[in-house]
């Protein structure tokens, strides 16, 4: 830890020196850091910048589309650091002036920030926080998402983009992209007997091997018709005991100490799996099977998944400084048994949907392995 803190202080010192005259000199230092990394490791390294402020991004008004039938629902607690949620709203309103942007948060939120959000053009939904947090705090997501869905429905929206208050989509035209995907890949007639109107779009998860863990679909972002997204969140609040971050960490470590199977571990710990399974049982089929085969059939027939880079999704959390790890494009722990790089990117979804990826019974072995194979760090 002493070495880590020393490196941080030295790095802060150098950046403070080079940016005193011109903040753009920081780019030179970043380039030199990447060059040094490549020399010492033999791997390639690059970096990427994202504007912290919506005003610094260029928006070409002549390229804007009228997407007024879509409501953007931003759910969760307001991120006050650098006014992250507020700047996200400002960006979306610049991309889509005619779009309703709804911030569904908590009734004890910072009043000044709420006023600023209203001034920026957001509709505000203030929810009472649930007394029981639920598995992985899933009840907070359920309550705030339902509040946002109702607001969108009342406003007459046809579609919803559900996002998190601590994430931001940087690329313009994401709504046109989503609508085009849904139009180009309608639900096949032979599976149309389900109660889903159109495909639901989700984003790739950060968990390695997600394609082989049944029903592990990231809950960060969903796009679909108002009714389909409402049905997706037609789920009762979870009754798991409340846990602080430290208590959850201890619980996870205790669980891993018993070395459960990978599938069992994520079924116990992942709220996103609970959400998807509940939806399938209520609106697709009651005969849900916990297999990769049925999982892939569901994803191919009812969903479209997109990559983080497709839409410029940013999450200032966890491994944001190491995107190769976050996106699972490069994992040191990967091997022929783990499939860590196989996640629901758009490319992988398309290859499945078009028949290039073909199911093999051996794929069921993945989630039946024990967790020690993953070398999880909690």
Coordinates of C-alpha atoms in Angstrom, one line a residue:
X1 CA 0.0 0.0 0.0
X2 CA 2.9 2.4 0.7
X3 CA 4.2 1.9 -2.8
X4 CA 0.7 2.6 -4.2
X5 CA 0.3 5.8 -2.3
X6 CA 3.8 7.0 -3.2
X7 CA 3.1 6.4 -6.9
X8 CA -0.2 8.3 -6.6
X9 CA 1.6 11.3 -5.0
X10 CA 4.3 11.3 -7.6
X11 CA 1.7 11.1 -10.4
X12 CA -0.4 13.9 -8.9
X13 CA 2.8 16.0 -8.6
X14 CA 3.8 15.6 -12.2
X15 CA 0.3 16.3 -13.5
X16 CA 0.0 19.4 -11.3
X17 CA 3.3 20.7 -12.8
X18 CA 2.5 20.0 -16.5
X19 CA -1.0 21.4 -16.3
X20 CA -0.1 24.7 -14.7
X21 CA 0.6 26.4 -18.0
X22 CA -1.8 24.4 -20.2
X23 CA -4.1 21.6 -19.2
X24 CA -3.6 20.0 -22.6
X25 CA 0.0 19.1 -21.6
X26 CA -1.7 16.4 -19.6
X27 CA -2.2 14.6 -22.9
X28 CA 1.5 14.6 -23.5
X29 CA 2.1 13.0 -20.0
X30 CA -0.6 10.4 -20.6
X31 CA 1.0 9.6 -24.0
X32 CA 4.4 9.2 -22.3
X33 CA 2.9 7.0 -19.6
X34 CA 1.4 4.7 -22.3
X35 CA 4.7 4.6 -24.1
X36 CA 6.5 3.6 -20.9
X37 CA 4.0 1.0 -20.2
X38 CA 4.5 -0.6 -23.6
X39 CA 8.3 -0.5 -23.3
X40 CA 8.2 -2.2 -19.9
X41 CA 5.4 -4.8 -20.5
X42 CA 5.4 -5.6 -24.2
X43 CA 1.7 -5.0 -24.3
X44 CA -0.1 -2.1 -26.1
X45 CA -1.7 0.7 -24.2
X46 CA -3.8 3.7 -25.1
X47 CA -6.1 6.1 -23.3
X48 CA -9.4 7.8 -24.0
X49 CA -10.8 11.1 -22.8
X50 CA -14.4 12.0 -22.1
X51 CA -15.7 15.5 -21.5
X52 CA -16.9 16.0 -18.0
X53 CA -19.2 18.8 -19.1
X54 CA -22.1 18.6 -21.6
X55 CA -21.3 22.2 -22.8
X56 CA -17.9 21.1 -24.1
X57 CA -19.3 18.6 -26.6
X58 CA -20.2 19.6 -30.1
X59 CA -23.7 18.8 -31.2
X60 CA -24.6 19.2 -34.9
X61 CA -28.2 20.3 -34.9
X62 CA -28.6 19.4 -38.6
X63 CA -28.1 15.8 -37.7
X64 CA -30.6 15.6 -34.9
X65 CA -33.7 13.4 -35.2
X66 CA -37.1 13.9 -33.6
X67 CA -37.4 11.1 -31.1
X68 CA -40.2 12.5 -29.1
X69 CA -41.9 9.2 -28.8
X70 CA -39.0 8.0 -26.5
X71 CA -38.7 8.8 -22.8
X72 CA -35.2 8.5 -21.2
X73 CA -35.6 7.3 -17.7
X74 CA -32.5 8.0 -15.5
X75 CA -33.0 6.1 -12.2
X76 CA -31.1 6.0 -9.0
X77 CA -29.5 8.4 -6.5
X78 CA -28.2 11.7 -7.8
X79 CA -24.4 11.7 -8.4
X80 CA -23.3 15.1 -7.2
X81 CA -19.6 14.7 -7.8
X82 CA -18.9 17.0 -10.8
X83 CA -22.7 17.2 -11.1
X84 CA -22.5 13.9 -13.0
X85 CA -26.3 13.2 -13.3
X86 CA -27.1 16.9 -14.0
X87 CA -24.5 17.0 -16.8
X88 CA -25.9 13.8 -18.2
X89 CA -29.4 15.3 -18.4
X90 CA -27.9 18.4 -20.1
X91 CA -26.2 16.2 -22.7
X92 CA -29.3 14.2 -23.4
X93 CA -31.4 17.3 -23.8
X94 CA -28.9 18.7 -26.3
X95 CA -29.0 15.4 -28.3
X96 CA -32.8 15.1 -28.1
X97 CA -34.5 18.5 -27.4
X98 CA -37.9 17.0 -28.0
X99 CA -37.4 14.0 -25.8
X100 CA -38.7 13.7 -22.3
X101 CA -35.9 13.1 -19.9
X102 CA -37.1 11.7 -16.5
X103 CA -34.9 11.5 -13.4
X104 CA -36.5 9.1 -11.0
X105 CA -34.7 9.4 -7.6
X106 CA -35.3 9.7 -3.9
X107 CA -37.4 12.2 -2.0
X108 CA -34.5 13.1 0.3
X109 CA -32.3 14.2 -2.7
X110 CA -30.3 17.4 -2.7
X111 CA -32.9 20.2 -3.3
X112 CA -30.5 22.5 -5.1
X113 CA -29.5 19.7 -7.5
X114 CA -33.2 18.9 -8.1
X115 CA -33.9 22.5 -9.0
X116 CA -30.9 22.5 -11.4
X117 CA -32.2 19.3 -13.0
X118 CA -35.6 20.9 -13.5
X119 CA -34.0 24.0 -15.0
X120 CA -32.0 21.7 -17.4
X121 CA -35.3 20.3 -18.6
X122 CA -35.7 17.1 -16.7
X123 CA -39.0 15.8 -15.3
X124 CA -38.5 14.7 -11.7
X125 CA -40.0 11.7 -9.9
X126 CA -39.3 11.6 -6.1
X127 CA -39.8 8.1 -4.6
X128 CA -39.8 6.9 -1.1
X129 CA -36.8 4.7 -0.6
X130 CA -37.7 1.1 0.3
X131 CA -37.1 -0.1 3.9
X132 CA -35.8 -3.4 2.6
X133 CA -32.9 -3.0 0.2
X134 CA -33.2 -6.4 -1.5
X135 CA -30.4 -8.5 -3.0
X136 CA -27.6 -6.2 -4.2
X137 CA -29.9 -3.2 -3.5
X138 CA -32.2 -4.4 -6.3
X139 CA -35.3 -2.9 -4.6
X140 CA -33.9 0.6 -5.1
X141 CA -33.7 -0.1 -8.8
X142 CA -37.2 -1.6 -8.9
X143 CA -38.8 1.3 -7.1
X144 CA -37.1 4.1 -9.0
X145 CA -37.5 2.4 -12.4
X146 CA -41.2 1.8 -11.8
X147 CA -41.6 5.4 -10.9
X148 CA -39.9 6.5 -14.1
X149 CA -41.9 4.1 -16.2
X150 CA -45.2 5.5 -14.9
X151 CA -44.1 9.0 -15.6
X152 CA -43.2 8.1 -19.2
X153 CA -46.5 6.2 -19.6
X154 CA -48.5 9.2 -18.3
X155 CA -46.6 11.4 -20.8
X156 CA -47.7 9.2 -23.7
X157 CA -44.2 7.8 -24.6
X158 CA -44.1 4.8 -26.8
X159 CA -40.6 3.7 -25.9
X160 CA -38.3 3.9 -22.9
X161 CA -34.6 4.0 -22.5
X162 CA -33.9 3.0 -18.9
X163 CA -30.5 4.0 -17.6
X164 CA -28.7 4.5 -14.3
X165 CA -27.9 7.9 -12.7
X166 CA -24.2 7.0 -12.4
X167 CA -23.8 6.1 -16.1
X168 CA -23.7 8.2 -19.2
X169 CA -24.1 7.5 -22.9
X170 CA -21.7 9.8 -24.9
X171 CA -22.4 8.9 -28.5
X172 CA -25.2 10.8 -30.2
X173 CA -28.0 9.0 -32.1
X174 CA -28.2 6.1 -29.6
X175 CA -32.0 6.3 -29.7
X176 CA -32.1 6.1 -33.5
X177 CA -29.6 3.2 -33.3
X178 CA -31.9 1.3 -30.8
X179 CA -35.0 1.9 -32.9
X180 CA -33.3 0.8 -36.0
X181 CA -32.1 -2.4 -34.4
X182 CA -35.6 -3.2 -33.2
X183 CA -37.0 -2.5 -36.7
X184 CA -34.4 -4.6 -38.4
X185 CA -34.7 -7.6 -36.0
X186 CA -38.4 -8.1 -35.3
X187 CA -39.5 -10.9 -33.0
X188 CA -39.9 -14.0 -35.2
X189 CA -43.5 -15.0 -35.9
X190 CA -43.0 -18.5 -34.6
X191 CA -42.2 -17.2 -31.1
X192 CA -44.6 -14.3 -31.3
X193 CA -47.2 -16.0 -29.0
X194 CA -45.4 -14.5 -26.0
X195 CA -46.6 -11.3 -24.5
X196 CA -43.6 -9.3 -25.6
X197 CA -44.4 -6.7 -28.3
X198 CA -40.9 -6.0 -29.6
X199 CA -37.3 -6.9 -28.8
X200 CA -35.8 -5.5 -25.6
X201 CA -32.3 -4.1 -26.0
X202 CA -29.7 -4.6 -23.2
X203 CA -26.0 -3.9 -22.8
X204 CA -23.2 -6.3 -22.3
X205 CA -22.4 -7.1 -18.7
X206 CA -19.0 -6.7 -17.0
X207 CA -19.0 -10.3 -15.8
X208 CA -16.7 -12.6 -17.8
X209 CA -18.3 -15.6 -19.4
X210 CA -21.7 -14.0 -19.2
X211 CA -22.8 -15.9 -22.3
X212 CA -22.5 -19.2 -20.4
X213 CA -24.1 -18.2 -17.1
X214 CA -27.9 -18.7 -17.7
X215 CA -29.9 -15.5 -17.8
X216 CA -27.1 -13.2 -16.7
X217 CA -28.2 -10.1 -18.6
X218 CA -26.9 -6.8 -17.4
X219 CA -29.6 -4.6 -15.8
X220 CA -27.7 -1.3 -16.4
X221 CA -29.7 -0.3 -19.5
X222 CA -32.8 -1.4 -21.3
X223 CA -34.6 -0.1 -24.3
X224 CA -38.0 -1.2 -25.5
X225 CA -41.7 -0.4 -25.6
X226 CA -43.2 1.1 -22.5
X227 CA -45.3 -2.0 -22.0
X228 CA -42.4 -4.4 -22.4
X229 CA -40.1 -2.5 -20.0
X230 CA -43.0 -2.3 -17.5
X231 CA -43.4 -6.0 -17.8
X232 CA -39.7 -6.5 -17.3
X233 CA -40.0 -4.8 -13.9
X234 CA -43.2 -6.5 -12.9
X235 CA -41.4 -8.1 -10.0
X236 CA -42.1 -8.1 -6.3
X237 CA -39.6 -6.4 -3.9
X238 CA -36.9 -8.8 -2.7
X239 CA -36.9 -9.7 1.0
X240 CA -33.2 -10.5 1.4
X241 CA -31.8 -9.0 4.6
X242 CA -30.3 -5.5 4.4
X243 CA -26.5 -5.5 4.1
X244 CA -24.0 -2.7 4.1
X245 CA -21.2 -2.8 1.6
X246 CA -18.9 -4.3 4.1
X247 CA -21.5 -6.8 5.2
X248 CA -22.2 -7.8 1.6
X249 CA -18.4 -8.3 1.0
X250 CA -18.2 -10.6 4.0
X251 CA -21.3 -12.5 2.9
X252 CA -19.8 -13.0 -0.6
X253 CA -16.5 -14.1 0.8
X254 CA -18.2 -16.6 3.1
X255 CA -20.2 -17.9 0.2
X256 CA -17.1 -18.3 -2.0
X257 CA -15.2 -20.1 0.8
X258 CA -17.6 -23.0 0.3
X259 CA -16.5 -23.1 -3.4
X260 CA -20.0 -23.3 -5.0
X261 CA -20.6 -24.0 -8.6
X262 CA -20.4 -20.9 -10.8
X263 CA -24.1 -21.1 -11.8
X264 CA -25.2 -21.5 -8.2
X265 CA -23.0 -18.6 -7.0
X266 CA -24.5 -16.1 -9.5
X267 CA -28.0 -17.4 -9.0
X268 CA -27.7 -16.6 -5.3
X269 CA -25.9 -13.2 -5.7
X270 CA -27.0 -11.6 -9.0
X271 CA -30.2 -9.5 -9.0
X272 CA -30.1 -9.2 -12.8
X273 CA -30.7 -12.9 -13.1
X274 CA -33.7 -12.6 -10.7
X275 CA -35.2 -9.9 -12.9
X276 CA -34.8 -11.8 -16.1
X277 CA -36.0 -15.1 -14.8
X278 CA -39.1 -13.5 -13.3
X279 CA -39.9 -11.8 -16.6
X280 CA -39.5 -15.0 -18.6
X281 CA -41.8 -17.0 -16.2
X282 CA -44.5 -14.3 -16.3
X283 CA -44.4 -13.2 -20.0
X284 CA -42.5 -15.8 -22.1
X285 CA -42.9 -19.3 -20.7
X286 CA -43.6 -20.9 -17.3
X287 CA -41.3 -23.8 -18.3
X288 CA -38.0 -22.0 -17.7
X289 CA -34.9 -24.2 -17.8
X290 CA -31.6 -23.2 -16.3
X291 CA -29.5 -24.2 -19.3
X292 CA -27.3 -22.4 -21.7
X293 CA -29.4 -23.8 -24.5
X294 CA -32.6 -22.2 -23.3
X295 CA -30.8 -19.1 -22.3
X296 CA -29.3 -18.6 -25.8
X297 CA -32.7 -19.3 -27.3
X298 CA -34.2 -16.5 -25.2
X299 CA -31.5 -14.0 -26.0
X300 CA -31.6 -14.8 -29.7
X301 CA -35.4 -14.7 -29.9
X302 CA -36.4 -11.8 -27.6
X303 CA -33.4 -9.6 -27.0
X304 CA -30.7 -7.6 -28.8
X305 CA -27.5 -6.8 -26.9
X306 CA -25.2 -4.0 -27.6
X307 CA -21.6 -3.3 -26.6
X308 CA -20.5 -0.4 -24.4
X309 CA -18.5 1.1 -27.2
X310 CA -21.4 1.0 -29.6
X311 CA -23.1 3.8 -27.6
X312 CA -20.2 5.3 -25.7
X313 CA -21.4 4.1 -22.3
X314 CA -19.4 5.4 -19.4
X315 CA -19.5 4.2 -15.8
X316 CA -17.2 6.1 -13.4
X317 CA -16.9 3.1 -11.1
X318 CA -14.9 -0.1 -10.4
X319 CA -12.5 -0.7 -13.3
X320 CA -13.1 2.4 -15.3
X321 CA -9.3 3.0 -15.6
X322 CA -8.8 -0.5 -17.1
X323 CA -11.4 -0.8 -19.8
X324 CA -9.8 -4.0 -21.2
X325 CA -10.8 -5.7 -17.9
X326 CA -14.2 -3.9 -17.7
X327 CA -15.2 -4.9 -21.2
X328 CA -13.5 -8.3 -20.9
X329 CA -11.5 -7.8 -24.1
X330 CA -8.4 -9.0 -22.3
X331 CA -8.3 -11.0 -19.1
X332 CA -5.1 -12.5 -17.7
X333 CA -7.2 -15.2 -15.9
X334 CA -8.8 -16.4 -19.1
X335 CA -8.2 -19.9 -20.4
X336 CA -10.0 -22.5 -22.6
X337 CA -12.3 -23.5 -19.7
X338 CA -13.5 -20.1 -18.7
X339 CA -14.7 -18.1 -21.9
X340 CA -14.2 -14.8 -20.0
X341 CA -14.0 -12.8 -23.2
X342 CA -17.4 -14.2 -24.3
X343 CA -19.9 -11.6 -23.3
X344 CA -23.1 -10.3 -24.9
X345 CA -21.6 -7.7 -27.2
X346 CA -23.6 -6.9 -30.3
X347 CA -21.2 -8.9 -32.4
X348 CA -21.7 -12.0 -30.3
X349 CA -25.5 -11.5 -30.2
X350 CA -25.5 -11.2 -34.0
X351 CA -23.4 -14.2 -34.6
X352 CA -25.8 -16.2 -32.4
X353 CA -28.9 -14.8 -34.0
X354 CA -27.6 -15.5 -37.5
X355 CA -26.5 -19.0 -36.7
X356 CA -22.7 -18.7 -36.7
X357 CA -22.6 -19.5 -33.0
X358 CA -24.1 -22.9 -32.5
X359 CA -25.0 -24.4 -29.2
X360 CA -23.0 -27.4 -28.0
X361 CA -23.9 -29.6 -25.0
X362 CA -20.4 -29.1 -23.6
X363 CA -21.3 -25.4 -23.0
X364 CA -23.4 -26.6 -20.0
X365 CA -20.2 -27.6 -18.2
X366 CA -19.1 -24.0 -17.8
X367 CA -21.5 -22.9 -15.1
X368 CA -21.2 -26.3 -13.4
X369 CA -17.5 -25.6 -12.6
X370 CA -16.6 -24.5 -9.1
X371 CA -15.9 -20.8 -8.4
X372 CA -12.2 -21.4 -7.5
X373 CA -11.7 -21.6 -11.3
X374 CA -12.7 -17.9 -11.6
X375 CA -10.2 -16.6 -9.0
X376 CA -12.8 -14.0 -7.9
X377 CA -11.5 -11.1 -5.8
X378 CA -14.1 -9.8 -3.4

